[in-house]
XYZ file of C-alpha atoms in Angstrom:
406
model
C 0.288 -0.294 -0.076
C 1.748 2.662 -1.314
C 2.757 5.902 0.918
C -0.096 4.597 3.765
C 0.765 5.247 6.935
C 0.200 2.017 8.917
C -1.480 3.850 12.206
C -4.736 5.443 11.382
C -4.643 8.905 11.729
C -7.424 10.660 14.338
C -10.501 12.385 13.014
C -8.895 15.197 15.141
C -5.823 14.657 14.039
C -6.806 14.410 10.216
C -8.973 17.825 10.501
C -6.006 19.839 11.837
C -3.872 18.260 9.064
C -6.395 19.605 5.756
C -7.252 22.571 7.765
C -3.436 23.661 8.303
C -3.071 22.976 4.162
C -5.196 25.735 3.257
C -4.380 29.700 3.966
C -6.740 32.086 4.170
C -8.120 33.757 0.972
C -6.985 37.427 0.951
C -9.150 40.750 1.214
C -10.752 42.119 -1.668
C -12.828 44.776 -1.924
C -16.762 43.660 -3.464
C -19.830 45.923 -5.029
C -22.529 45.617 -1.476
C -24.748 43.245 -3.087
C -21.526 40.723 -4.277
C -20.759 40.021 -0.499
C -24.075 38.099 0.373
C -23.020 35.230 2.959
C -18.952 36.673 2.706
C -16.904 38.059 6.268
C -16.293 41.477 6.597
C -12.656 42.062 7.133
C -12.463 44.874 9.014
C -14.347 47.188 11.145
C -16.740 49.369 9.338
C -17.092 52.547 10.756
C -20.126 55.128 9.026
C -19.449 58.203 7.692
C -22.324 60.053 8.544
C -25.221 59.815 11.414
C -28.486 57.948 9.743
C -31.453 59.038 9.844
C -28.916 61.907 8.314
C -31.227 64.331 9.201
C -34.751 64.696 11.211
C -37.414 63.494 9.093
C -41.132 62.405 8.667
C -42.030 58.791 9.875
C -45.980 59.536 8.768
C -47.707 60.742 5.349
C -48.942 64.052 6.674
C -48.647 67.349 8.030
C -45.490 69.669 9.526
C -46.475 71.970 12.267
C -45.977 73.684 15.532
C -47.414 71.798 18.034
C -48.642 74.969 19.502
C -50.583 75.705 16.826
C -52.596 72.830 16.538
C -52.834 72.385 20.915
C -56.412 72.899 21.058
C -57.421 70.330 17.370
C -60.703 68.451 17.834
C -62.424 65.917 15.607
C -65.134 68.615 15.825
C -63.508 71.322 16.015
C -60.755 71.333 13.647
C -57.600 73.896 13.232
C -56.956 75.382 9.928
C -53.725 75.761 8.720
C -53.289 77.274 5.319
C -50.126 74.581 3.477
C -47.956 77.270 1.619
C -45.297 74.597 1.007
C -45.520 70.786 -0.233
C -42.513 68.741 0.825
C -41.767 65.355 -1.203
C -39.044 62.728 -0.014
C -36.130 63.756 -1.585
C -36.419 67.334 -1.364
C -33.255 69.154 -0.990
C -34.156 72.685 -0.967
C -35.988 73.231 2.491
C -38.353 76.130 3.005
C -38.794 76.959 6.983
C -41.992 76.412 8.802
C -43.839 79.977 9.466
C -46.069 80.238 12.947
C -49.797 79.394 11.839
C -49.087 77.344 8.864
C -48.366 73.788 7.688
C -46.524 72.159 5.474
C -47.909 68.818 3.685
C -44.963 66.275 3.864
C -44.209 63.098 2.622
C -42.595 60.146 4.646
C -38.654 60.188 4.659
C -39.253 63.742 3.339
C -36.890 66.157 5.860
C -38.658 68.010 8.631
C -38.858 72.056 8.009
C -37.276 74.173 10.243
C -39.210 75.563 12.807
C -41.889 72.859 13.234
C -41.538 70.128 15.691
C -44.482 67.913 15.148
C -45.428 65.751 11.896
C -50.127 65.751 12.188
C -50.934 61.952 10.019
C -52.652 62.714 7.120
C -55.965 60.105 8.649
C -56.098 63.194 11.642
C -56.758 65.945 8.887
C -59.367 66.630 5.852
C -56.167 65.994 3.847
C -56.372 69.553 2.029
C -53.646 70.792 -0.420
C -54.116 74.592 -0.317
C -55.580 74.557 3.710
C -55.626 72.009 5.735
C -58.259 71.108 8.465
C -55.767 69.573 11.674
C -58.482 67.240 13.912
C -56.408 65.992 16.342
C -53.528 67.498 18.159
C -49.949 66.643 18.636
C -47.440 66.602 21.083
C -43.925 67.910 20.082
C -41.688 65.191 18.762
C -44.791 62.987 17.309
C -43.869 60.706 14.574
C -40.365 62.807 13.887
C -37.184 60.610 13.052
C -34.282 62.314 14.125
C -31.124 62.506 13.489
C -28.630 59.969 14.853
C -31.404 58.438 16.224
C -30.416 54.803 14.586
C -26.280 55.405 13.987
C -24.211 58.344 15.212
C -21.247 59.260 12.662
C -17.497 57.563 13.951
C -19.894 54.357 15.054
C -18.615 51.301 14.193
C -22.103 49.721 12.728
C -20.466 46.056 11.712
C -17.528 44.485 13.579
C -14.440 42.309 10.857
C -15.044 38.357 10.956
C -19.337 39.425 10.528
C -20.752 37.299 8.103
C -22.686 39.468 5.826
C -26.505 38.844 5.726
C -29.540 40.983 4.248
C -29.494 43.075 7.272
C -26.061 44.017 7.600
C -25.716 44.834 3.624
C -28.324 46.647 4.147
C -26.834 48.635 6.707
C -23.765 49.011 4.890
C -25.386 50.602 2.024
C -27.401 52.907 4.143
C -24.408 54.142 5.547
C -23.079 54.841 2.530
C -20.572 52.329 1.920
C -20.430 50.852 -1.979
C -17.873 48.379 -1.773
C -16.572 46.358 1.489
C -13.267 44.856 2.266
C -14.312 41.103 2.338
C -12.078 38.085 2.228
C -12.446 36.463 -0.932
C -14.452 33.082 -1.419
C -11.768 30.049 -1.434
C -11.892 28.716 -5.246
C -11.940 24.881 -4.815
C -11.280 22.856 -8.409
C -13.355 19.706 -7.911
C -11.756 16.495 -9.963
C -14.007 13.159 -10.883
C -11.785 10.204 -11.865
C -13.209 6.918 -13.531
C -13.255 5.483 -16.586
C -16.919 4.204 -15.497
C -18.445 7.625 -15.078
C -21.308 9.032 -17.360
C -23.159 12.368 -16.905
C -26.557 12.131 -15.852
C -28.756 12.248 -18.458
C -26.995 10.285 -21.376
C -27.392 6.208 -21.118
C -25.999 3.711 -19.515
C -23.877 0.980 -20.136
C -23.361 -2.432 -18.522
C -20.795 -1.355 -15.737
C -20.983 2.294 -15.915
C -22.250 4.430 -13.609
C -23.596 8.295 -13.286
C -20.723 10.541 -12.213
C -22.555 12.160 -8.664
C -19.648 12.732 -6.768
C -18.990 16.255 -7.893
C -22.317 17.444 -7.889
C -22.801 16.902 -4.081
C -18.792 18.122 -3.226
C -19.081 21.566 -6.204
C -23.012 21.880 -3.919
C -21.642 21.166 -0.898
C -18.925 23.836 -0.540
C -20.960 26.559 -2.844
C -23.307 26.165 0.231
C -20.552 28.028 2.478
C -19.689 30.554 0.065
C -16.878 29.132 -2.063
C -16.636 29.259 -5.952
C -16.122 25.935 -7.947
C -14.555 24.218 -10.962
C -15.967 21.407 -12.074
C -13.714 18.798 -14.105
C -15.391 15.422 -14.630
C -14.325 12.139 -16.239
C -10.691 12.455 -15.970
C -9.591 8.911 -16.969
C -7.471 6.716 -15.502
C -4.500 8.001 -16.657
C -1.499 9.490 -14.616
C -0.559 11.824 -17.726
C -3.959 12.520 -18.454
C -4.524 13.866 -14.444
C -1.388 15.483 -14.634
C -1.977 17.489 -17.664
C -5.432 18.683 -16.411
C -3.851 19.595 -13.233
C -1.174 21.578 -14.876
C -4.003 23.924 -16.414
C -5.808 25.186 -13.335
C -2.641 25.793 -11.321
C -2.346 29.962 -9.850
C -6.241 29.729 -10.825
C -7.677 28.213 -7.443
C -6.804 27.185 -4.009
C -8.132 23.850 -3.842
C -8.071 20.964 -5.703
C -11.054 18.497 -4.224
C -10.536 14.917 -5.802
C -12.643 11.793 -5.006
C -12.067 8.132 -6.090
C -8.606 6.905 -6.824
C -7.266 6.583 -3.307
C -7.875 2.892 -1.970
C -5.494 0.101 -2.350
C -6.583 -1.195 -4.977
C -4.973 -1.386 -8.511
C -5.976 1.717 -11.132
C -5.781 4.140 -8.426
C -5.597 6.730 -10.328
C -5.108 10.065 -7.899
C -2.754 7.860 -5.355
C -0.987 6.692 -8.641
C -0.029 10.359 -9.317
C 0.109 11.942 -6.390
C 2.289 9.465 -4.020
C 5.700 10.997 -3.807
C 3.999 14.589 -5.198
C 4.034 16.252 -1.955
C 0.253 14.269 -0.663
C 0.304 11.946 1.437
C -1.867 9.219 2.081
C -2.971 7.737 4.632
C -5.925 6.035 6.766
C -8.056 7.955 9.247
C -9.901 5.852 12.621
C -13.308 6.590 10.768
C -16.196 5.059 8.909
C -17.236 5.389 6.535
C -14.162 7.223 4.786
C -11.189 5.598 5.884
C -8.218 6.207 3.293
C -7.334 9.874 2.470
C -4.718 12.214 1.508
C -3.619 15.284 1.290
C -0.644 17.690 0.645
C 0.770 20.401 -1.738
C 1.203 19.306 -5.393
C 2.824 21.554 -7.308
C 2.132 25.176 -4.636
C -1.674 24.076 -4.477
C -3.268 22.735 -1.379
C -4.808 19.188 -2.210
C -7.340 17.164 0.102
C -8.351 13.680 -1.678
C -11.578 11.955 -1.099
C -12.787 8.525 -1.191
C -14.990 7.347 -4.043
C -18.037 6.031 -2.320
C -20.703 8.860 -2.465
C -21.340 8.726 1.559
C -17.587 8.165 2.529
C -16.999 11.549 0.514
C -20.027 13.453 1.409
C -18.894 12.926 5.426
C -15.005 14.549 4.439
C -15.805 16.819 3.365
C -18.769 17.489 6.471
C -15.363 16.434 8.588
C -12.752 17.739 7.028
C -13.216 20.377 4.249
C -16.137 22.457 5.421
C -14.562 23.572 8.797
C -10.900 24.079 6.831
C -12.745 26.105 3.981
C -14.687 28.206 6.078
C -12.182 29.495 8.543
C -9.952 30.238 5.084
C -13.175 32.036 4.496
C -12.308 34.391 8.058
C -15.654 32.577 9.822
C -15.235 32.014 13.706
C -18.422 29.500 13.623
C -16.822 26.383 11.401
C -18.551 23.780 12.991
C -21.336 21.979 12.602
C -23.601 22.554 15.986
C -24.215 19.732 18.410
C -26.732 18.217 20.208
C -27.253 15.374 22.956
C -30.255 13.228 21.706
C -31.380 9.962 22.456
C -30.628 7.110 20.128
C -34.020 5.497 19.201
C -32.333 2.218 18.233
C -29.577 -0.009 18.995
C -26.387 1.155 17.356
C -23.399 -1.162 16.698
C -19.903 0.220 15.899
C -16.949 -1.291 14.684
C -13.771 -0.451 17.864
C -11.103 1.676 17.787
C -12.968 4.005 14.305
C -15.135 6.786 15.080
C -18.224 6.181 13.336
C -20.885 8.580 11.558
C -24.481 6.740 10.793
C -27.148 9.142 9.465
C -29.985 9.923 11.012
C -32.841 11.817 11.951
C -33.292 14.490 14.831
C -37.159 14.943 16.154
C -37.072 16.311 19.372
C -34.728 14.785 22.496
C -34.553 11.838 19.914
C -33.083 10.605 16.868
C -33.764 7.952 14.906
C -31.222 5.674 12.918
C -31.745 5.840 9.062
C -30.252 3.250 6.523
C -27.167 1.103 7.789
C -23.613 2.251 7.912
C -22.603 1.673 4.209
C -20.828 4.126 2.195
C -22.606 3.480 -0.864
C -25.787 4.113 0.663
C -26.502 8.202 -0.298
C -30.130 8.220 -0.769
C -29.770 7.366 3.750
C -27.852 10.267 3.640
C -29.835 12.317 1.378
C -32.869 11.844 3.941
C -30.971 12.740 7.221
C -30.952 15.740 8.977
C -27.996 14.826 11.794
C -24.717 12.500 11.560
C -25.247 10.319 14.942
C -21.734 9.960 16.411
C -20.479 6.947 17.714
C -16.842 7.264 19.796
C -13.961 5.068 18.850
C -14.112 3.293 22.576
C -17.899 2.438 21.877
C -19.132 -0.706 20.040
C -22.427 -0.663 21.198
C -25.202 1.961 22.092
C -28.298 0.807 23.853
C -31.925 2.201 22.456
C -32.735 5.287 24.904
C -28.663 5.521 25.118
C -27.108 9.712 24.739
C -25.756 10.187 21.916
C -23.912 13.139 20.319
C -25.260 14.115 17.028
C -24.075 16.837 14.035
C -27.010 18.854 12.909
C -27.316 18.711 8.874
C -29.120 19.849 6.212
C -32.913 20.774 7.546
C -32.185 20.196 11.200
C -34.355 21.820 13.393
């Protein structure tokens, strides 16, 4: 078994080895709308107050509260309306005593006004308005700086940028943001037996799915992916394919070709080339490989679909998230009770697929690494520790919450 370590690595040791391979992505300026899901690289300071000026919270009339103090529904106070103030008005005319300015939501409050009468408390007049209710000073006025004061730090470095955060950045005038660039991942699938989905299969062929699954998993966490399918089981072709992408990507991820049998093209191509192939004390997904090939970090995953998916979850997902500036890089763990007995091999950490509901987890399918349908039906991974061979029904177990988990 060329280049395979005799003593299996622990899950934690191998996770650390993979994490050390992938350096932080560079900081780049991106338009605000292109920063969804990315991580802010620097504190963001507001260059202005928000709101930047006193403005109306209602469609209505800007008034002096003292001028309408005696207004009642059946004894309205009539005021002339010499000015309209639509939103966006920049040339503001001061309000004179004994008058009202018709004003729209968001428009600047004119100097001299200290309250807004909402239109529902008036007759809606355009030249002259009948005010039918009194207002206290400050009513329906949004004060300048009420939300943000100029010079405030509105977003901290390492904030994951979602819709509210990007809306705030835009509101205080930032058109571009310094963010950690998404990791660029090349996903490469090998195997002469692979066929693109949608095409007819011959006996002995299978549809290629790992590249779809791995690229989707990388994209879900914000990475950018390039997918290369159907690289033949040929070392020269493998090297030539990688050479075309050196310098363009941050990480190469392969699936398949890493076991102990013949025609293991990934192992044949990368053994002695900076990539070390190991066994990890995990089930499924024991055969693994990682290293640096011609300056490019490489992680080689096993070919069985559940093994590849689990390997991404355990080793690549946290490493890529950390490289892109995230603080939270691991799936949430919860302690629940098993609805069934589970048996696992000794000295290996097993991950079984399951569905957690409330405080109980039910295993889904068996432990086989080819059972992809059960993985797709799961919302958690049940973790069986290395020193545990049997989990009895009702025992407490740790689960990692994955897609669709509560």
